Short mmCIF file of C-alpha atoms and ligand atoms in Angstrom, two decimals:
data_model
loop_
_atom_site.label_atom_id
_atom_site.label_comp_id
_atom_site.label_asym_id
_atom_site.label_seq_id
_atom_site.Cartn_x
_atom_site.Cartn_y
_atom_site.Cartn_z
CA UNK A 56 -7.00 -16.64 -25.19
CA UNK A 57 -5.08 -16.22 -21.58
CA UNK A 58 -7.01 -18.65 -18.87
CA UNK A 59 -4.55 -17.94 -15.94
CA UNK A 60 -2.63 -14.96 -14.96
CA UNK A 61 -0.59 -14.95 -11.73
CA UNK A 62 0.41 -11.31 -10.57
CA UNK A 63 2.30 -9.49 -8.23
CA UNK A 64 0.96 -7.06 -5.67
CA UNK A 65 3.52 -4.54 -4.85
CA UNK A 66 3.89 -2.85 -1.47
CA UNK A 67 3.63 0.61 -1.31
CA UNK A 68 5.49 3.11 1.85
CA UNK A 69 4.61 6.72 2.24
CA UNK A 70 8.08 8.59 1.96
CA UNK A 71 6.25 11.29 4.45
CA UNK A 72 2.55 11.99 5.13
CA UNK A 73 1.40 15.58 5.86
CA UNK A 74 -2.82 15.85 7.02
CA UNK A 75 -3.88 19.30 5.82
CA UNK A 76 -7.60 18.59 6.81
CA UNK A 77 -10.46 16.64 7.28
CA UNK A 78 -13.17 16.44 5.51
CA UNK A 79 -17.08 16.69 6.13
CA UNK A 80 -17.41 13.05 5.46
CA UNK A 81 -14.71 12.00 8.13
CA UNK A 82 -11.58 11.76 5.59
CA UNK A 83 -8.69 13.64 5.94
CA UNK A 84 -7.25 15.62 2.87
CA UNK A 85 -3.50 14.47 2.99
CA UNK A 86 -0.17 15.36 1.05
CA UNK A 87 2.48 12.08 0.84
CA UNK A 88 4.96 10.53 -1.94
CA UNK A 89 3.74 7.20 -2.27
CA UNK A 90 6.50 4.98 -3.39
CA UNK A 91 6.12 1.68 -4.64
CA UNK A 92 8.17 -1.54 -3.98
CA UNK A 93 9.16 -4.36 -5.90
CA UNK A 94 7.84 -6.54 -3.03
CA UNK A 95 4.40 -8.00 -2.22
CA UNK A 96 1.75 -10.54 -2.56
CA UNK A 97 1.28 -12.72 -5.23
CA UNK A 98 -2.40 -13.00 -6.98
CA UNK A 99 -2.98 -16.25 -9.60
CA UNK A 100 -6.40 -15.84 -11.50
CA UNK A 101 -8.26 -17.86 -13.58
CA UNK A 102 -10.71 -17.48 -15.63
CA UNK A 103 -14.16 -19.28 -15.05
CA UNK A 104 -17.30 -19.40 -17.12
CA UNK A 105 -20.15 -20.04 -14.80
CA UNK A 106 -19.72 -16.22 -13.46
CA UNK A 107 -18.43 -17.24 -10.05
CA UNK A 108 -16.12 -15.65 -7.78
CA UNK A 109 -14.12 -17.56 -5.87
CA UNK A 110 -10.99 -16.70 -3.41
CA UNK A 111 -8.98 -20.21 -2.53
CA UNK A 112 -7.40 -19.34 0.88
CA UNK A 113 -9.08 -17.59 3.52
CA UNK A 114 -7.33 -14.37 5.49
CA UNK A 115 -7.12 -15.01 9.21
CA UNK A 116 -10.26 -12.50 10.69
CA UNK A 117 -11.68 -11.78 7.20
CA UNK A 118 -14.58 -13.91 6.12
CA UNK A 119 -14.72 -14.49 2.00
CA UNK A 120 -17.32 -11.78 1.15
CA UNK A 121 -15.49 -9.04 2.65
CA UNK A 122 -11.93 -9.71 0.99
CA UNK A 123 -11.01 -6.83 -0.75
CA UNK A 124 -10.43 -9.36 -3.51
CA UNK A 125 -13.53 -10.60 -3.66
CA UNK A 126 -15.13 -6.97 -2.97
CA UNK A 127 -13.17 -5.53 -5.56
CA UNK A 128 -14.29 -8.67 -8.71
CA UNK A 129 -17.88 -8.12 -8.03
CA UNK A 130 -17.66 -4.75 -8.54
CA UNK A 131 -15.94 -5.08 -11.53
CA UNK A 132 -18.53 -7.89 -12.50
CA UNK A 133 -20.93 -5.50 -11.76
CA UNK A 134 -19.76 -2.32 -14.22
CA UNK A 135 -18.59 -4.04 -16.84
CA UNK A 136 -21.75 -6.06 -17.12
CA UNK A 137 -19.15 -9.59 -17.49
CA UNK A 138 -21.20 -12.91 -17.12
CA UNK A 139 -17.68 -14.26 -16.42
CA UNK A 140 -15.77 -15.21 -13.10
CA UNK A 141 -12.63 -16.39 -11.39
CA UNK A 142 -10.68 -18.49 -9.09
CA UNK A 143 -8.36 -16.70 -6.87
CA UNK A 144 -5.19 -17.95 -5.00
CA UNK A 145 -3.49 -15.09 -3.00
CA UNK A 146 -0.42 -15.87 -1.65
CA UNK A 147 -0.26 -13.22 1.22
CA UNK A 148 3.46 -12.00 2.22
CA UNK A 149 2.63 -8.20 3.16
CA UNK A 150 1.68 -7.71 6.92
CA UNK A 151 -1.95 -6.64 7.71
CA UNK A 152 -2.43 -3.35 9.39
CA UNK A 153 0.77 -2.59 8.63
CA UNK A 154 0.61 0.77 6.43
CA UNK A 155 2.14 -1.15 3.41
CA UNK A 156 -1.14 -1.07 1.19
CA UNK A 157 -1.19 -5.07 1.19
CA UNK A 158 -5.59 -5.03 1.04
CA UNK A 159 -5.30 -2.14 -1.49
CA UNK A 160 -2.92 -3.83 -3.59
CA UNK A 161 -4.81 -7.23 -4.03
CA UNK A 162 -7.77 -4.96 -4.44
CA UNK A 163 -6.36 -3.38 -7.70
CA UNK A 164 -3.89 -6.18 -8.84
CA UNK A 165 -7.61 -8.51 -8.94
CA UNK A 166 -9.04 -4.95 -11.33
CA UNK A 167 -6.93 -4.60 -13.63
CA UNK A 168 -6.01 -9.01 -13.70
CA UNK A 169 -10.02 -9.64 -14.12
CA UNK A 170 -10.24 -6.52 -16.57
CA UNK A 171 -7.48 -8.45 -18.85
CA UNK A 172 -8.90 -11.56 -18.88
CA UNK A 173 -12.63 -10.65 -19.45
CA UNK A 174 -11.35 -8.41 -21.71
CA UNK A 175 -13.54 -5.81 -20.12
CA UNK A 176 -11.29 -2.68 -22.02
CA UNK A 177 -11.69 -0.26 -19.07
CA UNK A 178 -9.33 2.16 -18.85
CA UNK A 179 -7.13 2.92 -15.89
CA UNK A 180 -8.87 6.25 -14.77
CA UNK A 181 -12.26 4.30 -14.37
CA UNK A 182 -10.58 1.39 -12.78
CA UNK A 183 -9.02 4.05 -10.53
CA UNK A 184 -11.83 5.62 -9.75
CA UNK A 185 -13.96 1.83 -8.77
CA UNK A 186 -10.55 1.42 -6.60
CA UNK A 187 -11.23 4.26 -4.68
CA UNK A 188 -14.48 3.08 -3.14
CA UNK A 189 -12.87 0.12 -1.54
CA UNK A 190 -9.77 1.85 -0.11
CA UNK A 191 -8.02 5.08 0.35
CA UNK A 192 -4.62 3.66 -1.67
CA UNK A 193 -6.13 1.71 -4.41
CA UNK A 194 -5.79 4.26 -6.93
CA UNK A 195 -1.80 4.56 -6.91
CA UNK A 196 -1.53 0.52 -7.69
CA UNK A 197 -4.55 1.15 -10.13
CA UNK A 198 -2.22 4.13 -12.16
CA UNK A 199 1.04 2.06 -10.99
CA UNK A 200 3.49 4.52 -10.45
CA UNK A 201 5.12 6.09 -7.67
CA UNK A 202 3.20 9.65 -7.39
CA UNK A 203 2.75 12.75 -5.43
CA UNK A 204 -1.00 12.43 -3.99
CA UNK A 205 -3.04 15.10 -2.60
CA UNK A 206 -6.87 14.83 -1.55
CA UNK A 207 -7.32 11.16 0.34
CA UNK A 208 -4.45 9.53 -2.32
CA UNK A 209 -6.86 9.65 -4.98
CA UNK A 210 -5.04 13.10 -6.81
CA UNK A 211 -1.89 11.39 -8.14
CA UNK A 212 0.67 12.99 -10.12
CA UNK A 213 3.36 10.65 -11.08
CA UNK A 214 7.08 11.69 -10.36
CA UNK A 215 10.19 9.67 -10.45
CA UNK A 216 12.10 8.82 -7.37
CA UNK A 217 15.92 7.84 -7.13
CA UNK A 218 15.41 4.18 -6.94
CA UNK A 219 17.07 3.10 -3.31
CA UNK A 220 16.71 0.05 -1.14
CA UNK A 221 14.37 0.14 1.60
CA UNK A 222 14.55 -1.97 4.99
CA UNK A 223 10.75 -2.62 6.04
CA UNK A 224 10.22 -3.80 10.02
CA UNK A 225 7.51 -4.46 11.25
CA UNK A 226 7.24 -3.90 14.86
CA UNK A 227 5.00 -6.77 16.59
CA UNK A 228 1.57 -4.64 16.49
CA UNK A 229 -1.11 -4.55 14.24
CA UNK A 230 -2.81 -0.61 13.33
CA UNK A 231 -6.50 0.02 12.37
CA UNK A 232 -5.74 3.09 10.14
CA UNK A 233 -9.28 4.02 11.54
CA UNK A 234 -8.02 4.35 15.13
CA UNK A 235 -5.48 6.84 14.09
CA UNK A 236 -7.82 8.95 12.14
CA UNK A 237 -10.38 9.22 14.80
CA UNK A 238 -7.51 9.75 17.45
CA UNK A 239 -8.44 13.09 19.33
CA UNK A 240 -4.37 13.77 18.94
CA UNK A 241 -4.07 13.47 15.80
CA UNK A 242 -2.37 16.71 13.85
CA UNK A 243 -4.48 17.10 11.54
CA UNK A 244 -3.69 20.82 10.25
CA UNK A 245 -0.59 20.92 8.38
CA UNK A 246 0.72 23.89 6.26
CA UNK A 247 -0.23 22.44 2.66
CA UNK A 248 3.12 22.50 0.65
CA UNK A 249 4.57 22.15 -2.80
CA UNK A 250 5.84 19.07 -4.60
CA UNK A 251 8.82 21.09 -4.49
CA UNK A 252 9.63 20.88 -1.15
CA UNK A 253 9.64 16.86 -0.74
CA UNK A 254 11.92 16.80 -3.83
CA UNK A 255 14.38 19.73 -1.63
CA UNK A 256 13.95 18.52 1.85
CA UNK A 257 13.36 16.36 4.46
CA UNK A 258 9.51 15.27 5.81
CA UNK A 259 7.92 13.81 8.43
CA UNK A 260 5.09 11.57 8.78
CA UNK A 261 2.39 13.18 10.89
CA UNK A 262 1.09 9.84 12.64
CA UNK A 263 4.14 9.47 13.72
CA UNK A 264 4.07 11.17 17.02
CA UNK A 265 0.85 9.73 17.99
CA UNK A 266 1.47 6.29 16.75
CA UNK A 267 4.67 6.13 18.71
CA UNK A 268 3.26 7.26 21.88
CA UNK A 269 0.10 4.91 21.81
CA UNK A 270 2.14 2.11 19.87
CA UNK A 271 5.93 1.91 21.96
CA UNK A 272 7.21 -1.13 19.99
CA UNK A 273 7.03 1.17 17.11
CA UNK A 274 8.65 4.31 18.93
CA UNK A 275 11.25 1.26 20.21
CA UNK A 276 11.49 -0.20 16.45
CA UNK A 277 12.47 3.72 15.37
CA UNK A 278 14.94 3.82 17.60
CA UNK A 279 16.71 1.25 16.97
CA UNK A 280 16.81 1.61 12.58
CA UNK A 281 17.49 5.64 13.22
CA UNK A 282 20.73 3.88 14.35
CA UNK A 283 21.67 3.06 10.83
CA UNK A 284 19.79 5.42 8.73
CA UNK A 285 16.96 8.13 9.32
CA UNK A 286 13.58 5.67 10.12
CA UNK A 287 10.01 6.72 9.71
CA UNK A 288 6.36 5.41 9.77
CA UNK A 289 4.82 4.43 6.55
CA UNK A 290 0.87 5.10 6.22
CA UNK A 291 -0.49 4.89 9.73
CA UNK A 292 1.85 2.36 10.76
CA UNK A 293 2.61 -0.03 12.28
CA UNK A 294 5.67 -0.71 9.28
CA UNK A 295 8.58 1.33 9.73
CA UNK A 296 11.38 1.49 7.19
CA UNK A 297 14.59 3.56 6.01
CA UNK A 298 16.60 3.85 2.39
CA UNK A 299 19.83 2.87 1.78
CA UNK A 300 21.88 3.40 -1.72
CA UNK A 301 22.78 -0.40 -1.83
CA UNK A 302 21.31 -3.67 -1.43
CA UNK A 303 24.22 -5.05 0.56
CA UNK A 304 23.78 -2.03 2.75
CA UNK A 305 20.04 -2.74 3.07
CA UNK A 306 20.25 -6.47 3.84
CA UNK A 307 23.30 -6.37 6.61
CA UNK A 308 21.34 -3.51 8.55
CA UNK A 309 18.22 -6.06 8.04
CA UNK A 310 20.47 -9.48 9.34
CA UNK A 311 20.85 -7.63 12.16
CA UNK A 312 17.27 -6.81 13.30
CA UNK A 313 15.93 -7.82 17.12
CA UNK A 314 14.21 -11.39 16.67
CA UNK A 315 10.92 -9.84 17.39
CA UNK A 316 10.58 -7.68 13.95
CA UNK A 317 9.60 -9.08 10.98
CA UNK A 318 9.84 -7.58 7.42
CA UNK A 319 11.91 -7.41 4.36
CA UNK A 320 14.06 -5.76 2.18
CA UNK A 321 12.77 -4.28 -1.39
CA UNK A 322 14.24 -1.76 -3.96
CA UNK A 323 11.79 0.97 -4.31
CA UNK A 324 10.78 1.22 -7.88
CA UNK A 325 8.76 3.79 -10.07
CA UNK A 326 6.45 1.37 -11.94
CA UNK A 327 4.74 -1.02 -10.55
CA UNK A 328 6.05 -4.77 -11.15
CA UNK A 329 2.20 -5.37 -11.95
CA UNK A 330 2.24 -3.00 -15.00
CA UNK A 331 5.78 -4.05 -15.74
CA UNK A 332 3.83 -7.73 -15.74
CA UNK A 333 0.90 -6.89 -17.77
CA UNK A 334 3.48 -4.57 -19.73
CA UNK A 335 0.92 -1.43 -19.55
CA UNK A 336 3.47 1.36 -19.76
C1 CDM B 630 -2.84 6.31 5.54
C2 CDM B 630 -2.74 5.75 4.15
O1 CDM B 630 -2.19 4.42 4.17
C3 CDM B 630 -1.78 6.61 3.33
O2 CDM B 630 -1.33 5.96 2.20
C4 CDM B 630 -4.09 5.66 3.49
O3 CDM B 630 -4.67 6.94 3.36
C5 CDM B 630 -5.04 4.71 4.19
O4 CDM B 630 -5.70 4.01 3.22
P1 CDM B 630 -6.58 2.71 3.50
O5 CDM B 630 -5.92 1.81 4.49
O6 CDM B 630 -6.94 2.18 2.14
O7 CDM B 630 -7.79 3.34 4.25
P2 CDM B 630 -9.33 3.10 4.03
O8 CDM B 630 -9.63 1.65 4.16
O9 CDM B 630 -9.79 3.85 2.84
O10 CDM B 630 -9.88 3.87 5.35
C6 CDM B 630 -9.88 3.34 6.65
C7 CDM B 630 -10.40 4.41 7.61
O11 CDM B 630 -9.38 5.41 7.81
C8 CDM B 630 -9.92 6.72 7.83
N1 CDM B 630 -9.30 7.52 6.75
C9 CDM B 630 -8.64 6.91 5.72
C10 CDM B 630 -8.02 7.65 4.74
C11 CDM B 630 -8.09 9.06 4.83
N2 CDM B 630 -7.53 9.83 3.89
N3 CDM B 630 -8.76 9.64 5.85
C12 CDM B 630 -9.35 8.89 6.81
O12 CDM B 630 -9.92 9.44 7.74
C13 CDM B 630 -11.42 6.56 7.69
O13 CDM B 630 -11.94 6.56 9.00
C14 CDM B 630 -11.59 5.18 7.09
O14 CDM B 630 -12.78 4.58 7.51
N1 ATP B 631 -6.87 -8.96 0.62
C1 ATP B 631 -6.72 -8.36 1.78
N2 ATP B 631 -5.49 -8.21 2.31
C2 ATP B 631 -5.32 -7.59 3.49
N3 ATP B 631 -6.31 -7.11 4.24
C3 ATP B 631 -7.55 -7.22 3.78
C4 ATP B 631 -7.81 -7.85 2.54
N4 ATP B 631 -9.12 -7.81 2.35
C5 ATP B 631 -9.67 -7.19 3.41
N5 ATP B 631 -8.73 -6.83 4.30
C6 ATP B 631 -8.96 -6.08 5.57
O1 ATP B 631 -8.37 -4.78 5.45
C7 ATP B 631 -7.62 -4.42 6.62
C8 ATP B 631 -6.44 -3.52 6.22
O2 ATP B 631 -5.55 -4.29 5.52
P1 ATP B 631 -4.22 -3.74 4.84
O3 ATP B 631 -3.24 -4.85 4.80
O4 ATP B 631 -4.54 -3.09 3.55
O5 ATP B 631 -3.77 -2.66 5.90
P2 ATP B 631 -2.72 -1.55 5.82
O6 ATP B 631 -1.42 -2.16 5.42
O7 ATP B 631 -2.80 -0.82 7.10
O8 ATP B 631 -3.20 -0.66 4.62
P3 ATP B 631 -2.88 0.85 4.29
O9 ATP B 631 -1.45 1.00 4.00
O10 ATP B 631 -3.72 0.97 3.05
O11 ATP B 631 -3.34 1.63 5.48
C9 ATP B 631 -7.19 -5.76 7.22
O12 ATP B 631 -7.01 -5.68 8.60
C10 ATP B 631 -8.33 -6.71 6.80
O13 ATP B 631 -9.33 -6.73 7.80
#
């Protein structure tokens, strides 16, 4: 029987983001290509049999309890009925606030991990669906492949992307997602469209305006990658990032960044390196 499973949590960047409404609880409806990286945090689990839940190292400004990590075991504790626990060790490489999914990866990495080893046998569509109550973009590492998503990222159709290699900044500036979507400037009423026109065009990211005119490292950070390649805002920021066909390409364009922008390089892939890793196909 596995004891100890140590995962990866992939990043995620939204190739464009459209906001076709908002709903009457607060969400917006939105339209975006999620594509997934093979880049991100690294979750170890292991199995304990007193029923505790315990996460080792402590996020600056988030207490234990409210860890999506944490947040999203109990839950699972909680459906599956499991008398079981675990020890957690994250080892955290993906910005916070940063519009990379880093919470919402952990958050389904620990799901479908904890549903493994307690052997809980629940399928992806109800793990999905738990997911969703804890944040907007659990459901696409949940399903783990890059998709099409319409209603708040929980409709997911997967499609298959040309597999590229993306340079990720991240301008020095951390986002609440929530202060964009309550921003009085926010666009929020976008022309629904058709899968067909991402795969035939060019799209923008519609927090983009706003977030570069209340964020200007970001608008600065634009500027200077739309000098190598055409840069946009993933999620609600603050990451920015830009394709390239090459990995050489990628990583010279990323040696050269100002001092004051972290981030990485990662090839964008269409299943997840956690599936790949639990080999769910
Ligand atoms: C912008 C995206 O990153 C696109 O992938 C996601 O939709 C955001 O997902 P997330 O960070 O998991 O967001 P959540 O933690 O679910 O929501 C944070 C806050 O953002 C607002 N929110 C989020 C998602 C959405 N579709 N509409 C919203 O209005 C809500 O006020 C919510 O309280
Ligand atoms: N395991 C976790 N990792 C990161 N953040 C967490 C975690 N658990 C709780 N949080 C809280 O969630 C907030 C959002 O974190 P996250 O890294 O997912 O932001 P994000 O990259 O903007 O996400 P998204 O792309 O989904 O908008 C953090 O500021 C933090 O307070």
């Amino acid at each position: 029987m596995t004891t100890t499973l140590t995962l990866p949590c992939p990043a995620k960047i939204n190739l464009f983001l459209r906001i076709t409404g908002r709903r009457a609880d607060g969400y917006h409806n939105l339209q975006t290509v999620f594509q997934l990286l093979d880049y991100g945090d690294t979750l170890t689990l292991t199995l304990r049999d007193d029923g505790d839940i315990r996460l080792e190292n402590a996020l600056p400004g988030v207490a234990h309890d409210d860890n999506l990590i944490v947040r999203a075991a109990k839950m699972l504790q909680e459906k599956s009925g499991s008398t079981l626990g675990a020890t957690l060790q994250l080892e955290k490489r993906l910005p916070m606030g940063g519009g990379i999914g880093g919470g919402s990866s952990d958050a389904a990495t620990t799901l479908l991990g904890l549903n493994h080893l307690w052997q809980c046998e629940l399928p992806l569509e109800q793990l999905a669906e738990l997911g969703a109550t804890l944040g907007a973009d659990v459901p696409v590492f949940v399903q783990g492949h890059s998709a099409w998503a319409e209603g708040v990222g929980e409709q997911l159709q997967a499609i298959e992307i040309p597999e590229q290699y993306y340079v990720v900044l991240r301008p020095p500036c951390e986002i609440a997602t929530r202060e964009i979507f309550l921003h009085e400037q926010l666009t929020r009423n976008d022309p629904p469209i058709k899968i067909a026109a991402f795969l035939g065009g060019h799209l923008e990211n519609s927090c983009e305006k706003l977030v570069r005119k209340l964020y200007p490292e970001v608008d600065k950070a634009l500027i200077w990658l739309n000098q190598f390649a055409s840069a946009k805002l993933t999620g609600t920021g603050s990451c920015i990032f830009a394709g390239f066909e090459n990995k050489r390409q990628a990583e010279q364009v990323f040696a050269q960044r100002p001092e004051q922008y972290s981030g990485f390089v990662a090839k964008g892939v269409n299943l997840s390196p956690l599936h790949r890793a639990l080999a769910i196909v």
